[in-house]
Amino acid sequence: MSVVVGFIPTPVGFAALEAASAEAGRRGGPLVVVNIVRPGDDGDVRHARPDQLEEARERLRRSAPVRVDVRQVSTEGSIADALVRLVDEERAELLVIGIRRGEGEMRHLIGTTAQKLLVDAACDVLVV
């Protein structure tokens, strides 16, 4: 059974990548790293450029004790739905996501993507 991590090229995304690598090592399964992109949102900072995907691969080459698959998946729909589909396809036992921490009252709320993943994923979800 695999570990899937929803990766974005930010400090939060790299923290999630690190946590997912450790979990995959503990579980002995492969690690699937996925960056979800939406056509037309080319300026979105969550879309990893090729050099950022290579940086993720390189970090994992040095630290991941399991097989690693790094992908960029395009979707017309929601990011959460695309991640849930991938979790199902991979029969993952864990999904790892990173969330931005808010200030003040915002720290009590999480984004709609994270909420949907917590509810809809057919596996455990680790939030970093």
PDB file of C-alpha atoms in Angstrom:
ATOM      1  CA  MET A   1       0.000   0.000   0.000  1.00  0.00           C
ATOM      2  CA  SER A   2       1.298   3.389  -0.931  1.00  0.00           C
ATOM      3  CA  VAL A   3       1.527   6.827   0.619  1.00  0.00           C
ATOM      4  CA  VAL A   4       0.306   9.718  -1.537  1.00  0.00           C
ATOM      5  CA  VAL A   5       1.366  13.307  -0.910  1.00  0.00           C
ATOM      6  CA  GLY A   6      -0.298  16.319  -2.457  1.00  0.00           C
ATOM      7  CA  PHE A   7       2.725  18.468  -3.265  1.00  0.00           C
ATOM      8  CA  ILE A   8       2.931  22.209  -3.826  1.00  0.00           C
ATOM      9  CA  PRO A   9       6.301  23.961  -4.237  1.00  0.00           C
ATOM     10  CA  THR A  10       6.159  26.020  -1.037  1.00  0.00           C
ATOM     11  CA  PRO A  11       7.697  25.555   2.417  1.00  0.00           C
ATOM     12  CA  VAL A  12       4.435  23.891   3.522  1.00  0.00           C
ATOM     13  CA  GLY A  13       4.581  21.566   0.509  1.00  0.00           C
ATOM     14  CA  PHE A  14       8.182  20.577   1.191  1.00  0.00           C
ATOM     15  CA  ALA A  15       7.289  19.904   4.851  1.00  0.00           C
ATOM     16  CA  ALA A  16       4.481  17.611   3.672  1.00  0.00           C
ATOM     17  CA  LEU A  17       6.941  15.898   1.323  1.00  0.00           C
ATOM     18  CA  GLU A  18       9.324  15.251   4.214  1.00  0.00           C
ATOM     19  CA  ALA A  19       6.551  13.848   6.428  1.00  0.00           C
ATOM     20  CA  ALA A  20       5.273  11.650   3.592  1.00  0.00           C
ATOM     21  CA  SER A  21       8.748  10.270   2.957  1.00  0.00           C
ATOM     22  CA  ALA A  22       9.111   9.323   6.627  1.00  0.00           C
ATOM     23  CA  GLU A  23       5.657   7.689   6.655  1.00  0.00           C
ATOM     24  CA  ALA A  24       6.357   5.739   3.464  1.00  0.00           C
ATOM     25  CA  GLY A  25       9.590   4.490   5.030  1.00  0.00           C
ATOM     26  CA  ARG A  26       7.779   3.375   8.180  1.00  0.00           C
ATOM     27  CA  ARG A  27       5.085   1.626   6.162  1.00  0.00           C
ATOM     28  CA  GLY A  28       7.454   0.068   3.633  1.00  0.00           C
ATOM     29  CA  GLY A  29       5.385   1.136   0.668  1.00  0.00           C
ATOM     30  CA  PRO A  30       6.015   3.350  -2.317  1.00  0.00           C
ATOM     31  CA  LEU A  31       5.598   7.109  -2.175  1.00  0.00           C
ATOM     32  CA  VAL A  32       3.515   8.857  -4.837  1.00  0.00           C
ATOM     33  CA  VAL A  33       4.139  12.601  -5.053  1.00  0.00           C
ATOM     34  CA  VAL A  34       1.518  14.486  -7.040  1.00  0.00           C
ATOM     35  CA  ASN A  35       1.231  18.117  -8.034  1.00  0.00           C
ATOM     36  CA  ILE A  36      -2.254  18.919  -9.330  1.00  0.00           C
ATOM     37  CA  VAL A  37      -2.579  21.664 -11.933  1.00  0.00           C
ATOM     38  CA  ARG A  38      -5.556  23.243 -13.628  1.00  0.00           C
ATOM     39  CA  PRO A  39      -5.377  24.442 -17.235  1.00  0.00           C
ATOM     40  CA  GLY A  40      -5.583  28.215 -17.487  1.00  0.00           C
ATOM     41  CA  ASP A  41      -4.158  28.809 -13.988  1.00  0.00           C
ATOM     42  CA  ASP A  42      -0.592  29.094 -15.267  1.00  0.00           C
ATOM     43  CA  GLY A  43       0.386  31.770 -12.749  1.00  0.00           C
ATOM     44  CA  ASP A  44      -0.791  29.733  -9.744  1.00  0.00           C
ATOM     45  CA  VAL A  45       2.120  29.299  -7.303  1.00  0.00           C
ATOM     46  CA  ARG A  46       0.802  25.817  -6.452  1.00  0.00           C
ATOM     47  CA  HIS A  47       1.706  24.637  -9.965  1.00  0.00           C
ATOM     48  CA  ALA A  48       5.201  23.188  -9.777  1.00  0.00           C
ATOM     49  CA  ARG A  49       7.629  24.137 -12.511  1.00  0.00           C
ATOM     50  CA  PRO A  50       9.877  21.368 -13.896  1.00  0.00           C
ATOM     51  CA  ASP A  51      12.808  22.570 -11.765  1.00  0.00           C
ATOM     52  CA  GLN A  52      10.648  22.438  -8.617  1.00  0.00           C
ATOM     53  CA  LEU A  53       9.547  18.880  -9.403  1.00  0.00           C
ATOM     54  CA  GLU A  54      13.208  18.001  -9.935  1.00  0.00           C
ATOM     55  CA  GLU A  55      14.065  19.569  -6.558  1.00  0.00           C
ATOM     56  CA  ALA A  56      11.412  17.361  -4.929  1.00  0.00           C
ATOM     57  CA  ARG A  57      12.843  14.289  -6.717  1.00  0.00           C
ATOM     58  CA  GLU A  58      16.371  15.175  -5.625  1.00  0.00           C
ATOM     59  CA  ARG A  59      15.383  15.654  -1.973  1.00  0.00           C
ATOM     60  CA  LEU A  60      13.635  12.289  -2.006  1.00  0.00           C
ATOM     61  CA  ARG A  61      16.532  10.578  -3.791  1.00  0.00           C
ATOM     62  CA  ARG A  62      18.679  11.452  -0.784  1.00  0.00           C
ATOM     63  CA  SER A  63      16.156  10.625   1.939  1.00  0.00           C
ATOM     64  CA  ALA A  64      13.335   8.319   0.845  1.00  0.00           C
ATOM     65  CA  PRO A  65      13.936   4.672   1.722  1.00  0.00           C
ATOM     66  CA  VAL A  66      11.244   3.507  -0.741  1.00  0.00           C
ATOM     67  CA  ARG A  67      10.366   3.752  -4.431  1.00  0.00           C
ATOM     68  CA  VAL A  68       9.229   7.262  -5.359  1.00  0.00           C
ATOM     69  CA  ASP A  69       6.959   8.325  -8.221  1.00  0.00           C
ATOM     70  CA  VAL A  70       6.698  12.092  -8.873  1.00  0.00           C
ATOM     71  CA  ARG A  71       3.815  13.202 -11.109  1.00  0.00           C
ATOM     72  CA  GLN A  72       2.096  16.320 -12.287  1.00  0.00           C
ATOM     73  CA  VAL A  73      -1.596  15.730 -13.016  1.00  0.00           C
ATOM     74  CA  SER A  74      -3.880  18.136 -14.842  1.00  0.00           C
ATOM     75  CA  THR A  75      -7.554  18.371 -13.939  1.00  0.00           C
ATOM     76  CA  GLU A  76     -10.495  20.467 -15.031  1.00  0.00           C
ATOM     77  CA  GLY A  77     -12.253  19.708 -11.723  1.00  0.00           C
ATOM     78  CA  SER A  78     -11.348  20.317  -8.119  1.00  0.00           C
ATOM     79  CA  ILE A  79      -7.936  19.549  -6.707  1.00  0.00           C
ATOM     80  CA  ALA A  80      -9.549  17.568  -3.891  1.00  0.00           C
ATOM     81  CA  ASP A  81     -11.475  15.352  -6.318  1.00  0.00           C
ATOM     82  CA  ALA A  82      -8.304  14.679  -8.333  1.00  0.00           C
ATOM     83  CA  LEU A  83      -6.398  13.700  -5.171  1.00  0.00           C
ATOM     84  CA  VAL A  84      -9.233  11.451  -3.961  1.00  0.00           C
ATOM     85  CA  ARG A  85      -9.259   9.685  -7.362  1.00  0.00           C
ATOM     86  CA  LEU A  86      -5.505   9.169  -7.198  1.00  0.00           C
ATOM     87  CA  VAL A  87      -5.713   7.825  -3.635  1.00  0.00           C
ATOM     88  CA  ASP A  88      -8.340   5.340  -4.832  1.00  0.00           C
ATOM     89  CA  GLU A  89      -6.317   4.331  -7.921  1.00  0.00           C
ATOM     90  CA  GLU A  90      -3.180   3.791  -5.848  1.00  0.00           C
ATOM     91  CA  ARG A  91      -5.116   2.061  -3.061  1.00  0.00           C
ATOM     92  CA  ALA A  92      -3.180   4.330  -0.729  1.00  0.00           C
ATOM     93  CA  GLU A  93      -3.220   3.765   2.990  1.00  0.00           C
ATOM     94  CA  LEU A  94      -2.251   7.365   3.749  1.00  0.00           C
ATOM     95  CA  LEU A  95      -2.681  10.779   2.131  1.00  0.00           C
ATOM     96  CA  VAL A  96      -0.374  13.565   3.311  1.00  0.00           C
ATOM     97  CA  ILE A  97      -1.247  17.223   2.748  1.00  0.00           C
ATOM     98  CA  GLY A  98       0.201  20.498   3.968  1.00  0.00           C
ATOM     99  CA  ILE A  99      -1.913  23.442   4.997  1.00  0.00           C
ATOM    100  CA  ARG A 100      -1.033  27.068   5.471  1.00  0.00           C
ATOM    101  CA  ARG A 101      -1.409  28.331   8.985  1.00  0.00           C
ATOM    102  CA  GLY A 102      -3.545  31.432   9.423  1.00  0.00           C
ATOM    103  CA  GLU A 103      -3.300  34.254  11.906  1.00  0.00           C
ATOM    104  CA  GLY A 104      -5.857  35.115  14.585  1.00  0.00           C
ATOM    105  CA  GLU A 105      -9.307  33.742  13.856  1.00  0.00           C
ATOM    106  CA  MET A 106      -8.153  32.276  10.537  1.00  0.00           C
ATOM    107  CA  ARG A 107      -6.088  29.650  12.320  1.00  0.00           C
ATOM    108  CA  HIS A 108      -9.350  27.970  13.383  1.00  0.00           C
ATOM    109  CA  LEU A 109     -10.389  27.414   9.788  1.00  0.00           C
ATOM    110  CA  ILE A 110      -8.955  25.145   7.144  1.00  0.00           C
ATOM    111  CA  GLY A 111      -9.421  25.464   3.419  1.00  0.00           C
ATOM    112  CA  THR A 112     -12.215  23.788   1.518  1.00  0.00           C
ATOM    113  CA  THR A 113      -9.752  21.497  -0.288  1.00  0.00           C
ATOM    114  CA  ALA A 114      -8.365  20.200   3.016  1.00  0.00           C
ATOM    115  CA  GLN A 115     -11.879  19.794   4.447  1.00  0.00           C
ATOM    116  CA  LYS A 116     -13.025  17.812   1.407  1.00  0.00           C
ATOM    117  CA  LEU A 117      -9.970  15.553   1.583  1.00  0.00           C
ATOM    118  CA  LEU A 118     -10.502  14.868   5.281  1.00  0.00           C
ATOM    119  CA  VAL A 119     -14.091  13.837   4.595  1.00  0.00           C
ATOM    120  CA  ASP A 120     -13.803  12.095   1.215  1.00  0.00           C
ATOM    121  CA  ALA A 121     -10.453  10.280   1.226  1.00  0.00           C
ATOM    122  CA  ALA A 122     -10.863   6.520   1.678  1.00  0.00           C
ATOM    123  CA  CYS A 123      -7.688   6.392   3.770  1.00  0.00           C
ATOM    124  CA  ASP A 124      -6.121   8.157   6.722  1.00  0.00           C
ATOM    125  CA  VAL A 125      -5.072  11.772   6.103  1.00  0.00           C
ATOM    126  CA  LEU A 126      -2.020  13.329   7.723  1.00  0.00           C
ATOM    127  CA  VAL A 127      -2.153  17.119   7.795  1.00  0.00           C
ATOM    128  CA  VAL A 128       1.215  18.867   8.131  1.00  0.00           C
TER     129      VAL A 128
END
